[in-house]
Coordinates of C-alpha atoms in Angstrom, one line a residue:
M179 CA -9.3 -5.3 -19.5
G180 CA -10.7 -8.2 -20.7
V181 CA -9.0 -9.7 -24.4
A182 CA -10.5 -12.7 -26.7
R183 CA -10.0 -15.9 -25.9
P184 CA -8.1 -18.1 -28.9
F185 CA -9.7 -20.7 -28.3
A186 CA -13.0 -20.6 -26.4
C187 CA -13.2 -23.8 -25.2
A188 CA -9.7 -23.9 -24.1
G189 CA -9.9 -22.5 -20.4
L190 CA -8.3 -19.8 -18.8
T191 CA -5.5 -21.5 -17.6
A192 CA -4.7 -22.4 -21.7
W193 CA -5.3 -19.0 -22.7
R194 CA -2.8 -17.8 -20.2
G195 CA -0.5 -20.4 -20.9
W196 CA -1.0 -19.2 -24.6
R197 CA -0.8 -16.0 -23.7
A198 CA 2.8 -15.9 -21.9
Y199 CA 4.4 -18.4 -24.8
C200 CA 3.8 -15.9 -27.5
G201 CA 4.6 -12.9 -25.3
G202 CA 1.5 -11.3 -24.0
M203 CA 3.1 -8.3 -20.8
A204 CA 0.3 -8.7 -18.2
I205 CA 0.9 -6.8 -14.9
I206 CA -0.3 -8.6 -12.1
V207 CA -2.1 -7.3 -9.1
T208 CA -3.2 -8.9 -5.8
G209 CA -5.6 -6.8 -3.6
A210 CA -7.2 -5.2 -6.8
S211 CA -10.3 -4.7 -4.6
G212 CA -8.6 -2.4 -2.1
L213 CA -8.6 1.5 -2.1
L214 CA -4.9 1.5 -3.7
G215 CA -5.2 -1.7 -6.2
S216 CA -9.0 -0.8 -7.4
A217 CA -7.5 2.5 -8.3
L218 CA -3.8 1.3 -9.5
V219 CA -5.8 -1.0 -12.0
E220 CA -8.2 1.9 -13.0
A221 CA -4.9 3.9 -13.6
L222 CA -3.1 0.9 -15.8
R223 CA -6.0 -0.1 -17.9
A224 CA -6.4 3.7 -18.5
D225 CA -2.9 3.4 -20.4
G226 CA -3.6 0.6 -22.4
Q227 CA -1.8 -1.9 -19.8
E228 CA -3.0 -5.6 -19.6
V229 CA -3.9 -5.9 -15.8
V230 CA -4.5 -9.7 -14.0
K231 CA -6.4 -9.9 -10.7
L232 CA -6.0 -12.4 -8.5
V233 CA -8.5 -13.1 -6.9
R234 CA -9.4 -15.8 -3.6
R235 CA -12.6 -17.3 -5.8
P236 CA -13.3 -19.2 -9.0
P237 CA -12.3 -16.6 -11.7
R238 CA -14.8 -15.1 -14.0
A239 CA -13.4 -13.3 -16.8
D240 CA -10.2 -13.5 -18.0
D241 CA -8.5 -10.8 -16.3
E242 CA -8.6 -13.0 -13.0
A243 CA -6.6 -15.7 -12.1
F244 CA -6.9 -17.8 -8.5
W245 CA -5.0 -18.0 -5.7
Q246 CA -5.3 -19.0 -2.1
P247 CA -2.1 -17.8 0.3
A248 CA -3.6 -19.9 3.1
E249 CA -3.1 -23.2 0.7
Q250 CA 0.1 -21.9 -0.6
T251 CA -1.7 -21.6 -4.3
V252 CA -1.2 -19.9 -7.1
D253 CA -2.0 -20.5 -11.3
R254 CA 1.5 -19.8 -12.3
A255 CA 0.5 -19.6 -15.8
A256 CA -0.9 -16.3 -15.0
L257 CA 2.5 -15.3 -14.1
E258 CA 4.7 -16.4 -16.1
G259 CA 5.6 -14.0 -18.6
A260 CA 4.2 -11.2 -16.9
E261 CA 5.8 -7.9 -16.9
A262 CA 5.4 -7.4 -12.9
V263 CA 3.6 -8.0 -10.1
V264 CA 2.0 -6.0 -7.4
H265 CA 1.1 -7.3 -4.2
L266 CA -1.1 -5.3 -2.4
A267 CA -2.9 -7.6 -0.4
G268 CA -3.6 -8.0 3.6
A269 CA -6.1 -7.2 6.1
S270 CA -7.2 -3.8 7.3
I271 CA -4.5 -2.4 10.1
G272 CA -7.4 0.0 11.3
D273 CA -10.8 -1.9 10.9
R274 CA -10.9 -3.9 14.3
R275 CA -9.6 -3.5 17.5
W276 CA -6.3 -5.2 17.7
T277 CA -7.4 -8.8 19.9
E278 CA -4.6 -11.2 19.7
A279 CA -6.3 -13.1 16.7
Y280 CA -6.5 -10.1 14.8
K281 CA -3.1 -9.7 15.4
R282 CA -2.1 -13.2 14.0
E283 CA -4.9 -12.2 11.3
L284 CA -2.9 -9.1 10.0
V285 CA 0.5 -11.2 10.1
T286 CA -0.8 -14.4 8.4
S287 CA -2.6 -12.3 5.4
R288 CA 0.7 -10.5 4.9
V289 CA 3.3 -12.9 5.5
E290 CA 1.4 -15.8 3.9
G291 CA 0.8 -14.1 0.8
T292 CA 4.1 -12.4 0.2
R293 CA 6.0 -16.1 0.6
L294 CA 3.9 -17.3 -2.2
L295 CA 4.1 -15.0 -4.2
A296 CA 8.0 -14.8 -4.0
G297 CA 8.5 -18.1 -4.1
A298 CA 6.7 -18.6 -6.9
L299 CA 8.2 -15.9 -8.9
G300 CA 11.4 -17.4 -7.9
E301 CA 10.6 -20.4 -9.7
L302 CA 9.3 -19.0 -13.4
S303 CA 11.4 -19.8 -16.9
R304 CA 9.8 -16.2 -17.4
P305 CA 9.9 -14.5 -14.5
P306 CA 8.4 -10.6 -14.1
E307 CA 11.0 -7.5 -14.1
V308 CA 9.7 -6.4 -11.2
F309 CA 7.9 -7.5 -7.6
L310 CA 6.6 -4.3 -6.3
S311 CA 5.0 -5.2 -3.0
A312 CA 3.4 -3.2 0.1
S313 CA 5.3 -2.6 3.6
G314 CA 4.0 0.5 5.6
M315 CA 6.0 3.7 7.1
D316 CA 5.6 1.8 10.7
F317 CA 8.5 -0.1 9.6
Y318 CA 10.0 2.9 11.1
G319 CA 8.7 2.8 15.0
S320 CA 7.6 6.0 16.4
T321 CA 10.2 8.7 15.5
G322 CA 9.6 11.8 16.6
D323 CA 10.5 14.7 14.9
R324 CA 13.6 13.0 13.3
V325 CA 13.4 13.3 9.4
I326 CA 13.1 9.7 8.2
D327 CA 14.5 8.2 4.8
E328 CA 15.0 4.6 3.5
T329 CA 18.5 3.9 5.4
H330 CA 17.0 4.2 8.8
G331 CA 16.7 1.2 10.1
R332 CA 13.0 -0.7 11.8
G333 CA 11.9 0.6 15.0
E334 CA 10.0 -0.9 17.9
G335 CA 6.7 -2.1 18.0
F336 CA 4.1 -4.4 16.7
L337 CA 3.5 -2.6 13.3
A338 CA 7.6 -2.5 12.7
G339 CA 8.1 -6.2 13.3
L340 CA 5.3 -7.2 11.1
C341 CA 6.8 -4.9 8.4
E342 CA 10.2 -6.5 8.7
V343 CA 8.9 -9.8 8.2
W344 CA 7.0 -9.0 5.7
E345 CA 9.5 -7.0 3.8
G346 CA 11.7 -10.5 4.3
E347 CA 9.6 -12.2 2.8
A348 CA 9.7 -9.7 -0.9
R349 CA 13.6 -10.1 -0.3
R350 CA 12.9 -14.0 -1.5
A351 CA 12.3 -12.1 -5.4
G352 CA 15.5 -10.3 -4.9
D353 CA 17.1 -13.2 -3.9
A354 CA 16.1 -15.1 -7.2
G355 CA 17.1 -12.0 -9.3
I356 CA 14.2 -10.4 -9.7
R357 CA 13.6 -6.7 -9.1
T358 CA 12.0 -6.0 -5.9
V359 CA 10.6 -2.8 -4.5
Q360 CA 8.8 -2.8 -0.8
A361 CA 6.1 0.5 -0.9
R362 CA 6.5 1.6 2.5
T363 CA 3.2 3.8 2.4
A364 CA 2.3 6.4 5.0
M365 CA -1.4 7.6 5.4
V366 CA -3.1 7.6 1.4
L367 CA -5.5 10.2 1.4
S368 CA -8.7 9.3 -0.6
G369 CA -12.6 10.3 -0.9
R370 CA -13.6 6.8 -1.2
G371 CA -12.1 5.5 2.1
G372 CA -9.0 4.8 3.8
A373 CA -7.8 6.8 7.1
L374 CA -9.3 9.8 5.7
G375 CA -13.1 7.9 5.3
R376 CA -13.2 7.1 8.8
M377 CA -12.5 10.6 9.7
L378 CA -14.9 12.4 7.4
P379 CA -17.6 11.6 9.4
I380 CA -16.8 13.2 12.6
F381 CA -15.1 16.3 11.0
R382 CA -18.7 16.9 9.0
I383 CA -19.6 17.5 12.4
G384 CA -17.5 19.8 13.9
M385 CA -15.9 17.2 15.9
G386 CA -12.5 16.6 14.4
A387 CA -9.8 17.1 17.3
P388 CA -5.7 16.6 18.0
L389 CA -4.9 13.2 19.2
G390 CA -3.3 13.1 22.2
S391 CA -0.2 16.3 22.2
G392 CA -1.0 17.0 18.6
K393 CA 3.2 17.2 18.1
Q394 CA 3.4 13.8 16.4
Y395 CA 4.0 13.7 12.8
W396 CA 1.8 12.2 10.3
S397 CA 3.1 11.9 6.8
W398 CA 0.4 11.1 4.0
I399 CA 0.2 10.7 0.6
S400 CA -2.5 11.4 -2.1
V401 CA -3.9 8.2 -3.9
D402 CA -3.4 9.7 -6.8
D403 CA 0.2 10.3 -6.2
W404 CA 0.4 6.9 -4.8
V405 CA -0.7 5.5 -7.8
G406 CA 1.8 7.3 -9.9
A407 CA 4.8 7.0 -7.7
A408 CA 4.0 3.1 -8.2
R409 CA 3.6 3.8 -12.2
H410 CA 7.3 5.5 -11.7
V411 CA 9.2 2.8 -10.0
L412 CA 7.7 -0.2 -11.9
K413 CA 9.1 1.5 -14.9
N414 CA 12.2 2.6 -13.5
R415 CA 15.1 -0.3 -13.6
E416 CA 17.3 1.6 -11.0
V417 CA 14.7 2.0 -8.2
E418 CA 14.9 -1.3 -5.9
G419 CA 14.0 -2.3 -2.4
P420 CA 12.1 -0.2 0.1
V421 CA 10.6 3.5 -1.0
N422 CA 8.9 5.9 1.3
F423 CA 5.4 6.4 -0.7
A424 CA 5.1 9.4 1.1
S425 CA 4.5 13.2 0.1
P426 CA 7.6 15.1 0.6
S427 CA 5.7 17.5 3.3
P428 CA 4.5 15.6 6.5
V429 CA 2.4 17.3 9.3
T430 CA 1.9 17.6 12.6
N431 CA -1.8 15.7 13.8
A432 CA -2.7 19.6 14.9
E433 CA -1.8 21.3 12.2
F434 CA -3.4 17.5 9.7
T435 CA -6.5 18.5 12.3
R436 CA -7.0 22.4 11.5
T437 CA -6.3 21.7 7.8
F438 CA -8.6 19.1 7.1
G439 CA -11.7 20.9 9.1
K440 CA -10.8 23.8 6.7
A441 CA -11.0 22.0 3.6
L442 CA -14.4 20.6 4.9
H443 CA -15.5 24.2 6.2
R444 CA -16.0 23.0 9.7
S445 CA -14.7 24.2 12.4
T446 CA -12.4 21.3 14.9
M447 CA -12.6 21.3 18.7
P448 CA -9.9 23.6 20.3
I449 CA -9.4 20.7 23.1
P450 CA -7.5 17.5 22.0
A451 CA -8.6 14.0 22.9
P452 CA -6.3 12.4 25.7
A453 CA -4.0 10.2 24.9
F454 CA -5.5 7.4 27.8
A455 CA -8.3 7.8 26.7
L456 CA -7.3 6.9 23.0
S457 CA -5.9 3.8 24.6
A458 CA -8.8 3.4 26.7
G459 CA -10.8 3.0 23.6
L460 CA -8.2 1.5 20.8
G461 CA -5.6 0.0 22.6
E462 CA -2.6 -0.6 20.4
F463 CA -4.0 0.6 17.4
A464 CA -4.1 4.3 19.0
R465 CA -0.9 4.0 20.3
E466 CA 1.5 2.8 16.8
G467 CA -1.2 4.3 14.5
L468 CA -2.6 7.5 15.9
L469 CA 0.0 9.0 18.1
S470 CA 2.8 7.9 17.0
S471 CA 5.2 10.0 15.0
H472 CA 6.3 9.4 11.3
R473 CA 8.1 12.1 9.6
L474 CA 9.4 10.7 6.3
E475 CA 11.3 11.9 3.3
P476 CA 10.6 10.1 0.0
R477 CA 14.9 10.4 -1.0
K478 CA 14.2 7.8 -3.8
L479 CA 11.3 8.8 -5.1
L480 CA 12.9 12.4 -5.6
D481 CA 16.5 11.2 -6.3
S482 CA 14.6 8.8 -9.3
G483 CA 13.3 12.2 -10.6
F484 CA 9.3 11.4 -9.8
R485 CA 7.4 14.4 -9.3
F486 CA 4.6 14.7 -7.2
S487 CA 0.9 16.4 -7.7
H488 CA 0.4 17.4 -4.2
T489 CA 3.1 18.3 -1.9
R490 CA 0.7 20.9 0.0
L491 CA -1.9 19.3 2.2
D492 CA -4.4 21.5 1.8
E493 CA -4.3 21.4 -2.2
A494 CA -4.4 17.5 -1.8
L495 CA -7.2 17.6 0.4
T496 CA -9.2 19.8 -1.8
A497 CA -8.4 17.6 -5.0
V498 CA -9.5 14.4 -3.1
L499 CA -12.3 15.5 -1.4

């Protein structure tokens, strides 16, 4: 959302300082070009909300500000007086094979940025009311068919450890008195990409199949409900700490496969893809990302009055496709 500068020659930093001094209340978003960030920014701006995107290149407009997590640098004038900060930046979990180098990138891309933001927010003279930081359902590890709400502890595995460290950095903002929410996000259903986008080509040619036993639970959430949940927790001052961003209706992988095929009017393969073959081809990601079981309950969202638009998988897939 472009906003005219009060003094054309003052530059972006001076303009943001002036906005903060005069009471401008922007929402700051990292990862704004990603699947979730772009959808959230679009929705916030449709509400008439001013949004400033943190970018890792020289800003090109008034709605951008510079940050560089690797150098622990951020434009603090952009953060001063903000209403909220939403932190979604991080390397994609499923785009590449997990070499040791890429696992380090997965960690540093989350930890460095979160540490920088949480530390900077705690030092502001006018900090935001809320810091919403991304996390993942993988915090719980593989939990079989047990229903898991936010009271359950950390599970086992690389991703569980990553989420624990990631959330620990976010809590630095909470220690400074800022209401902090960690969004433990399930698989997001969107027609614009993400996990669903990676599966679409396979299912469209009728080659979709259950993975491994197919009995593992897949928790999911439509992109519209994820955006709605984010807006809900930003406004609801009673919500803080870890929050499961997941539909209240998780399904098994076998059920997901059948429902996805029907949504595309395609048949699916009757023979599952063997777990050993997936592990051989995709390594650790297959074991933790595809074959693990997550049966999440969004207890905090439901208890705080949030109402999902899509609680049935078939309806959600129809909506996003």
